Coordinates of C-alpha atoms (C1' of nucleotides) and ligand atoms in Angstrom, one line a residue:
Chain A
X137 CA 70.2 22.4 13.1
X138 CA 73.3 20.9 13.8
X139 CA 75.0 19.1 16.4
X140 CA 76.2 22.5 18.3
X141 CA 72.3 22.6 18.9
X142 CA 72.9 20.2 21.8
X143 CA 73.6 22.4 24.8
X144 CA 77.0 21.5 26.2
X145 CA 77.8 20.9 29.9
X146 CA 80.3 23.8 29.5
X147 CA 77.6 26.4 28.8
X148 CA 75.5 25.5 31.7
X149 CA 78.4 25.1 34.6
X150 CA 78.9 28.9 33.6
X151 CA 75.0 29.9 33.1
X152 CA 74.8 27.9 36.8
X153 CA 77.1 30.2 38.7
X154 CA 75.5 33.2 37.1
X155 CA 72.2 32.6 37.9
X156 CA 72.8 31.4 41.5
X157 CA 74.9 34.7 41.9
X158 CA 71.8 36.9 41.1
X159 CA 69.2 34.9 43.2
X160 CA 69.2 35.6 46.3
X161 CA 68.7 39.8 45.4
X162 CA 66.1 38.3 43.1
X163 CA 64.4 36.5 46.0
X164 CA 64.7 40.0 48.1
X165 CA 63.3 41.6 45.4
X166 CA 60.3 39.2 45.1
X167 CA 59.9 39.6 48.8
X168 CA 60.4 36.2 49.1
X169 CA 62.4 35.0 52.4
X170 CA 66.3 33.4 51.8
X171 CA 65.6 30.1 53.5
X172 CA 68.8 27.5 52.8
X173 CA 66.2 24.9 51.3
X174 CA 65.1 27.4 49.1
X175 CA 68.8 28.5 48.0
X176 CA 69.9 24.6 47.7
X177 CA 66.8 23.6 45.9
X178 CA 67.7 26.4 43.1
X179 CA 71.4 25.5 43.5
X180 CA 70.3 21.9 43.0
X181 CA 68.0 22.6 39.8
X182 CA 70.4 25.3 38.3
X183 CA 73.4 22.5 38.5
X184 CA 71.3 19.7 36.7
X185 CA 71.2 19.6 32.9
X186 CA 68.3 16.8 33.0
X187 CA 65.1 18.9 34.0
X188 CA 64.8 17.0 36.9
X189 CA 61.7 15.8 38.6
X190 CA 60.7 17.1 42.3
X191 CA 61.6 13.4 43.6
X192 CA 65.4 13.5 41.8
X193 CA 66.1 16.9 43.5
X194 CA 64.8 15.5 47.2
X195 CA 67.4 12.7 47.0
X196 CA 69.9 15.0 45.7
X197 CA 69.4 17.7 48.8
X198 CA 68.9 15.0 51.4
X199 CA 72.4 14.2 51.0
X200 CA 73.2 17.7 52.6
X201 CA 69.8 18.0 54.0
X202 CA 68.7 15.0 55.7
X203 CA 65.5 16.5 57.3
X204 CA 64.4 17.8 54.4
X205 CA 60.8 17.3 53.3
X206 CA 59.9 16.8 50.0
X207 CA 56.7 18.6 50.6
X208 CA 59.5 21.8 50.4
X209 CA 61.1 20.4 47.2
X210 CA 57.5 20.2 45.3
X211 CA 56.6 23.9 46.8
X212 CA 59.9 25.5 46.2
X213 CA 60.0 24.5 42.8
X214 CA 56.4 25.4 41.7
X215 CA 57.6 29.0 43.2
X216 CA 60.8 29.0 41.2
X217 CA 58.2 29.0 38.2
X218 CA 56.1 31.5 39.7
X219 CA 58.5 33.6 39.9
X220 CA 60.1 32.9 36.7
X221 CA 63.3 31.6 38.2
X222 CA 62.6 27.9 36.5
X223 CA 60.3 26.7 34.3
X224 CA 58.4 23.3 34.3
X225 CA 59.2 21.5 30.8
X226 CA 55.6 19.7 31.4
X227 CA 53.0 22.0 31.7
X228 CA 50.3 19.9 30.5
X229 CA 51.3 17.0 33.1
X230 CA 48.1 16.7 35.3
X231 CA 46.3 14.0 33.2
X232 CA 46.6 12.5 29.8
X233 CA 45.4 13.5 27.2
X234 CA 44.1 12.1 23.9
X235 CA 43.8 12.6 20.4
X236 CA 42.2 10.9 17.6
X237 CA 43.7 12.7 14.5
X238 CA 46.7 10.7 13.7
X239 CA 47.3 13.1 10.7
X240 CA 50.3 14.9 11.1
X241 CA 49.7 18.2 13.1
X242 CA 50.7 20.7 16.2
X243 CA 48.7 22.1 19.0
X244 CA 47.4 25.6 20.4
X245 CA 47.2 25.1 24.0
X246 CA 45.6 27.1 26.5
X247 CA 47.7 27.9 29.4
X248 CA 45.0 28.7 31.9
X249 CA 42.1 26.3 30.9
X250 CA 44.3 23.7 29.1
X251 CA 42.0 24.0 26.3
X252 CA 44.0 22.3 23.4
X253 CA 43.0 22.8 19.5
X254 CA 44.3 21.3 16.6
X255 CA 46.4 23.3 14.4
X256 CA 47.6 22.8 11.1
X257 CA 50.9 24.8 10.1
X258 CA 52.7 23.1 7.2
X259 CA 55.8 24.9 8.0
X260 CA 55.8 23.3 11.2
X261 CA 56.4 19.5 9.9
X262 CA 59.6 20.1 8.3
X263 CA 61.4 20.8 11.4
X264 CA 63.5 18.7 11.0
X265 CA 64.8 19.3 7.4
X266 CA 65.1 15.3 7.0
X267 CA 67.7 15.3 9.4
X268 CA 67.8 11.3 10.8
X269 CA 69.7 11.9 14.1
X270 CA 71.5 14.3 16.3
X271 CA 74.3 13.3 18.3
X272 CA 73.7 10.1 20.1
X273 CA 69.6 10.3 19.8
X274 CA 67.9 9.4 16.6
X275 CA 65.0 11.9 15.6
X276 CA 61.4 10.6 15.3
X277 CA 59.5 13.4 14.8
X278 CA 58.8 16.6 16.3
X279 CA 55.6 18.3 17.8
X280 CA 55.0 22.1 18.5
X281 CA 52.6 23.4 21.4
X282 CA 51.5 26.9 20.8
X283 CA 51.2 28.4 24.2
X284 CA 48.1 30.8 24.2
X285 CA 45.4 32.2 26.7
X286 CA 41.9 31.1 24.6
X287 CA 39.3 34.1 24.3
X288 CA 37.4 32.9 27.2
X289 CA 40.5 33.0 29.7
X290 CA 41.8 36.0 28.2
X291 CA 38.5 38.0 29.9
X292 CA 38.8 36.0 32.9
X293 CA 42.6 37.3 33.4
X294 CA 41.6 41.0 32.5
X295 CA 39.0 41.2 35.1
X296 CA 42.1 40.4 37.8
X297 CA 41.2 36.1 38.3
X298 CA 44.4 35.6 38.7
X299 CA 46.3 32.6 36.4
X300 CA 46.4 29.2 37.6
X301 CA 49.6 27.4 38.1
X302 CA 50.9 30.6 40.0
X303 CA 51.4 29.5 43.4
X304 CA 52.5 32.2 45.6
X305 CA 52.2 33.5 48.8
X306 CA 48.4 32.8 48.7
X307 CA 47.6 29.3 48.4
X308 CA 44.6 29.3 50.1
X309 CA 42.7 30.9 47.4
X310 CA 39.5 29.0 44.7
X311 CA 39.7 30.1 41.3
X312 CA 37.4 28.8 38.6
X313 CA 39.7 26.7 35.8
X314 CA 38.0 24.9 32.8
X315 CA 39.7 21.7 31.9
X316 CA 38.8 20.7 27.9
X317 CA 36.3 23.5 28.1
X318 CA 34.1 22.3 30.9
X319 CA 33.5 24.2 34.3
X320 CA 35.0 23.0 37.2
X321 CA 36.4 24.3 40.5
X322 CA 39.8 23.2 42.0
X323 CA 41.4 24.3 44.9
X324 CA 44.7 26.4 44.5
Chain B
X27 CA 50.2 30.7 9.5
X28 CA 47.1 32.2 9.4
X29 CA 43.6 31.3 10.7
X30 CA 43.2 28.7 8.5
X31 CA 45.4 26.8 10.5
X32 CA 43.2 25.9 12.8
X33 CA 41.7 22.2 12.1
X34 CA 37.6 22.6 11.7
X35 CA 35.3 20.7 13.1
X36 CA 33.8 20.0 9.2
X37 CA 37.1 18.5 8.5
X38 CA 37.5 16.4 11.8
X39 CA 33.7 14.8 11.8
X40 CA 34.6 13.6 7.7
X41 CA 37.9 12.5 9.0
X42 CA 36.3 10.3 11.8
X43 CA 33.6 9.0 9.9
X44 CA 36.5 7.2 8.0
X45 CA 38.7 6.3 10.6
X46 CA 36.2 4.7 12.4
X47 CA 35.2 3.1 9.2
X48 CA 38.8 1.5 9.3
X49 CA 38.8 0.5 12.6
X50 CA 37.5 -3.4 12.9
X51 CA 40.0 -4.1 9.8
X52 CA 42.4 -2.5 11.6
X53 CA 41.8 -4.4 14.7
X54 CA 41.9 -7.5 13.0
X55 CA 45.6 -6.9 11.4
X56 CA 46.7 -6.4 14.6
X57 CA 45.2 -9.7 16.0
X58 CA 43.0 -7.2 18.3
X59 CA 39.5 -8.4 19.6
X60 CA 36.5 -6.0 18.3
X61 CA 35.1 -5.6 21.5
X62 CA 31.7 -2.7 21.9
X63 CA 34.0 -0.8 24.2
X64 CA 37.2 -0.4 21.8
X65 CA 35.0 0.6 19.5
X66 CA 32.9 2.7 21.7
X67 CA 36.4 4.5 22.8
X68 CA 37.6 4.6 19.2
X69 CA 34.5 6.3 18.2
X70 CA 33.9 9.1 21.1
X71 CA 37.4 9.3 20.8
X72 CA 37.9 10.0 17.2
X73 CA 34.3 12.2 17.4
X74 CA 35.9 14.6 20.0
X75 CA 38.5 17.7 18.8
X76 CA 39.2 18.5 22.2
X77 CA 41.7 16.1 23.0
X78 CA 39.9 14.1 26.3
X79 CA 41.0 12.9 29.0
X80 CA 40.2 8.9 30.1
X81 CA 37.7 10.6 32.6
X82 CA 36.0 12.8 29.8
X83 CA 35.9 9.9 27.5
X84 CA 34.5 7.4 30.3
X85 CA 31.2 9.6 31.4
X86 CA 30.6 10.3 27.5
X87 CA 30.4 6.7 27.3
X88 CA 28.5 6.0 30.6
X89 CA 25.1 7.3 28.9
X90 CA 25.4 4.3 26.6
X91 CA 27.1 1.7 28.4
X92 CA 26.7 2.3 32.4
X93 CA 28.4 -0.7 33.0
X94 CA 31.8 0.2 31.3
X95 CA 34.2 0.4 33.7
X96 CA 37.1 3.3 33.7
X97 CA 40.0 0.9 34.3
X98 CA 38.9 -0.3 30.4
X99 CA 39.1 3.4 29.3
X100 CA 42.3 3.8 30.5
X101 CA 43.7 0.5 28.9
X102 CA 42.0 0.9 25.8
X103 CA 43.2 4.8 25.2
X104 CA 46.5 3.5 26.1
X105 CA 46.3 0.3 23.5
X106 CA 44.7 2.5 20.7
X107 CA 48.2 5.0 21.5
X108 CA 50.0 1.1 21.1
X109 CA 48.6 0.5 17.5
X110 CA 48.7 3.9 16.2
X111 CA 44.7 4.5 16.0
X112 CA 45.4 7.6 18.5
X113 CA 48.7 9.5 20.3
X114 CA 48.8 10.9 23.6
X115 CA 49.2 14.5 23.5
X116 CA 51.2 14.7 26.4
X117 CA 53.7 12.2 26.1
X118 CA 55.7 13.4 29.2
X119 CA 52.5 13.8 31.7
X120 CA 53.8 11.2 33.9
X121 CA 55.5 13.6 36.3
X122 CA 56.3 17.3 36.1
X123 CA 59.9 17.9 34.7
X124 CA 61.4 21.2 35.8
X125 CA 64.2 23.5 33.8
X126 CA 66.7 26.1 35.8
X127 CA 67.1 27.3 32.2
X128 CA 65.0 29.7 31.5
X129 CA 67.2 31.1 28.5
X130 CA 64.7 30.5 25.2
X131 CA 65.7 26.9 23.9
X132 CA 64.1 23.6 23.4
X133 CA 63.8 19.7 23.9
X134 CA 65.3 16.7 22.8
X135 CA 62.8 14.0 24.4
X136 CA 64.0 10.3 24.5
X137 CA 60.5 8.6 23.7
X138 CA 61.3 5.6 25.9
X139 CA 63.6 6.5 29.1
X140 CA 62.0 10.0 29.0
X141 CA 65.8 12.2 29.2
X142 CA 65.6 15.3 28.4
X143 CA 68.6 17.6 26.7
X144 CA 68.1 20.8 25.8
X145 CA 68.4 22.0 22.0
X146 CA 69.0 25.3 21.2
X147 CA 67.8 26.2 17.3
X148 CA 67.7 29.6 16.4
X149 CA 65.1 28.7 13.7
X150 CA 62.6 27.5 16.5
X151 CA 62.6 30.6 18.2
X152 CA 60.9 32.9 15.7
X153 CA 58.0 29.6 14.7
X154 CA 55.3 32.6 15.2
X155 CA 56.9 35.1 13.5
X156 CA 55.7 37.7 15.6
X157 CA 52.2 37.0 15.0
X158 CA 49.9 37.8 18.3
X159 CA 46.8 36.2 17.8
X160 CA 45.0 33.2 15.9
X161 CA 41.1 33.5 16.0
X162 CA 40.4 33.9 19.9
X163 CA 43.4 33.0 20.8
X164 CA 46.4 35.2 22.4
X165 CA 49.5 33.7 21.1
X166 CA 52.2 33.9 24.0
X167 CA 55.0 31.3 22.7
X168 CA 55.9 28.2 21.1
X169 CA 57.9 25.2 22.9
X170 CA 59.1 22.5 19.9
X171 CA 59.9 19.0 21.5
X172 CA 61.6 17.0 19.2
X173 CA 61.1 12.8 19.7
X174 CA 64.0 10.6 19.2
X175 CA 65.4 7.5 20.9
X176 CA 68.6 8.2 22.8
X177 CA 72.0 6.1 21.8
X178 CA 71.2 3.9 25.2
X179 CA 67.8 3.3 24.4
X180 CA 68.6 3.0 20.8
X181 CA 70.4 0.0 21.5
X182 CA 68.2 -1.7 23.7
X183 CA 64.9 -1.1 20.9
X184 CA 67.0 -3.3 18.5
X185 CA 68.5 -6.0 21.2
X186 CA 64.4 -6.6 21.1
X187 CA 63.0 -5.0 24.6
X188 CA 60.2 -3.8 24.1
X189 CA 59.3 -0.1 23.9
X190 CA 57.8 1.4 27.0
X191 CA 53.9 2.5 27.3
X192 CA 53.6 0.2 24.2
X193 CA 49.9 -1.6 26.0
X194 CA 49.1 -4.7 24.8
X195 CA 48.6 -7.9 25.3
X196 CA 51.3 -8.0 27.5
X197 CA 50.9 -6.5 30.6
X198 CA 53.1 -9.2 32.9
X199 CA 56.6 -8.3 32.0
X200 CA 59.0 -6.2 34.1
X201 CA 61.4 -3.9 32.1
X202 CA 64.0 -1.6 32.3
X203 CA 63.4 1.9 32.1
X204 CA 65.3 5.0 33.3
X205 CA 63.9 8.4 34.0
X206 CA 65.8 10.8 33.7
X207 CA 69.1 9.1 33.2
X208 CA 68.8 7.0 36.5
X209 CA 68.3 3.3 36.0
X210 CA 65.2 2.2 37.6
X211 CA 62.6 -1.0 37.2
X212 CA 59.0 -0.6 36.6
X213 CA 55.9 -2.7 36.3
X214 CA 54.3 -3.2 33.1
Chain C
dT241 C1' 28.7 -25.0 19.2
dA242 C1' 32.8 -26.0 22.3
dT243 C1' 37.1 -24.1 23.5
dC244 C1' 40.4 -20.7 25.1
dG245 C1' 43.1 -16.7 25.6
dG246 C1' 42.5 -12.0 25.4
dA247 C1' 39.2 -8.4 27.4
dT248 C1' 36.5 -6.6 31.0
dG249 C1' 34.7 -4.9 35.6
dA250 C1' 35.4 -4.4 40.4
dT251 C1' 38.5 -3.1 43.4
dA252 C1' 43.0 -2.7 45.7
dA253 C1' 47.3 -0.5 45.3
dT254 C1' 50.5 3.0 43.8
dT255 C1' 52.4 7.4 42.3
dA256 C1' 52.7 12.1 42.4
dC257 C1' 51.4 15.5 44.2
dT258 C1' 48.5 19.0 47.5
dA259 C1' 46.5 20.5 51.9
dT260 C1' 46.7 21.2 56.7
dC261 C1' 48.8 22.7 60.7
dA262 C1' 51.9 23.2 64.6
dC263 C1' 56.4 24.9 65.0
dC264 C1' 60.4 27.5 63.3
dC265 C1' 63.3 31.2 61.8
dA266 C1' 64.5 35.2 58.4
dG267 C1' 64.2 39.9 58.5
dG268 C1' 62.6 44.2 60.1
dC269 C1' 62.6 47.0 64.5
dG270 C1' 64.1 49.2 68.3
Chain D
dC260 C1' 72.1 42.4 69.5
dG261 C1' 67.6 40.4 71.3
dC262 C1' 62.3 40.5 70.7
dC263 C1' 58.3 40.0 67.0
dT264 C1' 55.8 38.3 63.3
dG265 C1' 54.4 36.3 59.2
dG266 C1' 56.1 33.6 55.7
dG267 C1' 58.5 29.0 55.4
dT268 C1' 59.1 24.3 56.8
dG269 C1' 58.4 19.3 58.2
dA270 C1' 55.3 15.7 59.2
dT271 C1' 51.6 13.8 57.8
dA272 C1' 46.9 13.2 56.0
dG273 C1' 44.3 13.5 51.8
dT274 C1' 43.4 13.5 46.8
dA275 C1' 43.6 12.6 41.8
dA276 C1' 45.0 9.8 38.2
dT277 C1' 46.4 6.1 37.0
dT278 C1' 48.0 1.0 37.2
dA279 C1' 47.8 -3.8 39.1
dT280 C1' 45.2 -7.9 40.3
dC281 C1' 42.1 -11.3 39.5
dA282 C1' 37.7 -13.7 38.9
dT283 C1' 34.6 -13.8 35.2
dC284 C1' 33.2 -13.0 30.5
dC285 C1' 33.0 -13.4 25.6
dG286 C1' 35.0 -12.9 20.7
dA287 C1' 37.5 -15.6 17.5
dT288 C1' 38.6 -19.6 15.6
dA289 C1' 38.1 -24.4 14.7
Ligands
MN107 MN1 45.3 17.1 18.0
MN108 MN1 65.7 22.8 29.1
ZN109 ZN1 41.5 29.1 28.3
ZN110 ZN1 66.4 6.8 26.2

DNA sequence: TATCGGATGATAATTACTATCACCCAGGCG
DNA sequence: CGCCTGGGTGATAGTAATTATCATCCGATA
């Protein structure tokens, strides 16, 4: 881990152009219409090496778009992920969450149900290797999330509920979601 | 990693009956009040392996104290985060960061302006060693997001500004933040 | 036990989405 | 190329999760 593990701006000008090159087959493929918003949103998100939020990449495209709604931003984005054009660095955003154990130790979160379990990997608080900084930052620690699907969700999904966080074409549909294992109902 | 790796709930009830044990002398290094509701937070808190939210916390504590309000819940989780009694899980919750990378890599989070660059470490990529499962769980990936302090930030920790969502007794100061890179003033 | 500054409860305000819905336009069809 | 049609969009209302405000309370110290 050294400092070349800092992606350069060079890197992603070039993984930029590629990616905008391929998207709109990639839309037509998806069956997804090639609305400008929806090309400038990606051109906008693809260009930024700060993981922007949906507000950031508004003020950006207003700019060019001035009657763009932000209502499209937030949407376009949660459809880049959907269809695995983006992906959102926070996927445990909704609401805070807390934990008691101040001992040193990772997490196995659930993607569907947000279930989140304590795990315990020695391996895993070494990361670092003692290294103090990296480039401008100094390092303070590190945390790993195990992304998993819990038993319970993993039945759910086999039986065709489809996976929260998937917004698609159908918006309009319930799905059952447990949040810190209990039952609840949320609109998707 | 194996199962063992996941924290039991043997282990965790042990561990809170000693932490909570700690907590009044705690409280009183730190020049904190020992009021029943930080301790009633403390000790659902520290009781519960699943990582609750204020909400989950509040209605737990309802049954015994109906009067407590949520606004307390809040600020106490949020003080108990300040003194190191408990951590937030989701330190970037505040508002959902998206990635037009979608190459495998991982984050450098700046703890107080919340920029985020992205690291790419071999070593990080194979954290499960292609193992597929851990008890019920279906393993699907790993995201590793290394804490530091960025050089900006860096230098305005030791010219003595306060940290950001460091609680306390202070909640009337303004101070500078930025999200994101941009430079932008928020409440405290 | 009197004092006083931090802590609390009630509630208003804010932030970040998310839903609704009328209208629009991208893409298939002739 | 000019209609059709359903997904896409903008405007806006609504919601969830905090966060701020402030009068009142009460834990700590003298
Ligand atoms: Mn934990
Ligand atoms: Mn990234
Ligand atoms: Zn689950
Ligand atoms: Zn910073």
């Amino acid at each position: 881990m050294n400092d070349q593990t800092l992606v350069t701006d060079k890197w992603r000008a070039a993984y930029a152009a590629r990616r905008l090159a391929e998207f709109t087959s990639r839309c037509r493929e998806r069956g997804l219409a090639i609305t400008p918003q929806r090309v400038a949103v990606m051109r906008v998100l693809v260009a930024s090496g700060d993981h922007p939020r949906a507000e950031t990449v508004f003020a950006k495209l207003r700019k060019e778009y001035p009657n763009i709604s932000l209502a499209t931003v937030h949407r376009t984005l949660e459809t880049l992920c959907a269809i695995g054009e983006a992906r959102k660095v926070t996927p445990l955003h909704d609401s805070a969450r807390y934990d008691g154990n101040t001992a040193p130790h990772h997490h196995l979160v659930c993607v569907r149900c947000r279930k989140i379990r304590d795990i315990d990997v020695p391996e895993f608080n070494d990361l670092l290797h003692g290294r103090q900084s990296l480039g401008e930052f100094q390092l303070l620690g590190c945390a790993v999330e195990v992304q998993a699907l819990c038993g319970e969700c993993r039945r759910a999904a086999n039986s065709g509920v489809r996976t929260p966080n998937s917004r698609g074409q159908t918006h309009n549909l319930k799905q059952r979601i447990t949040r810190e294992g209990e039952t609840l109902w949320r609109k998707h």
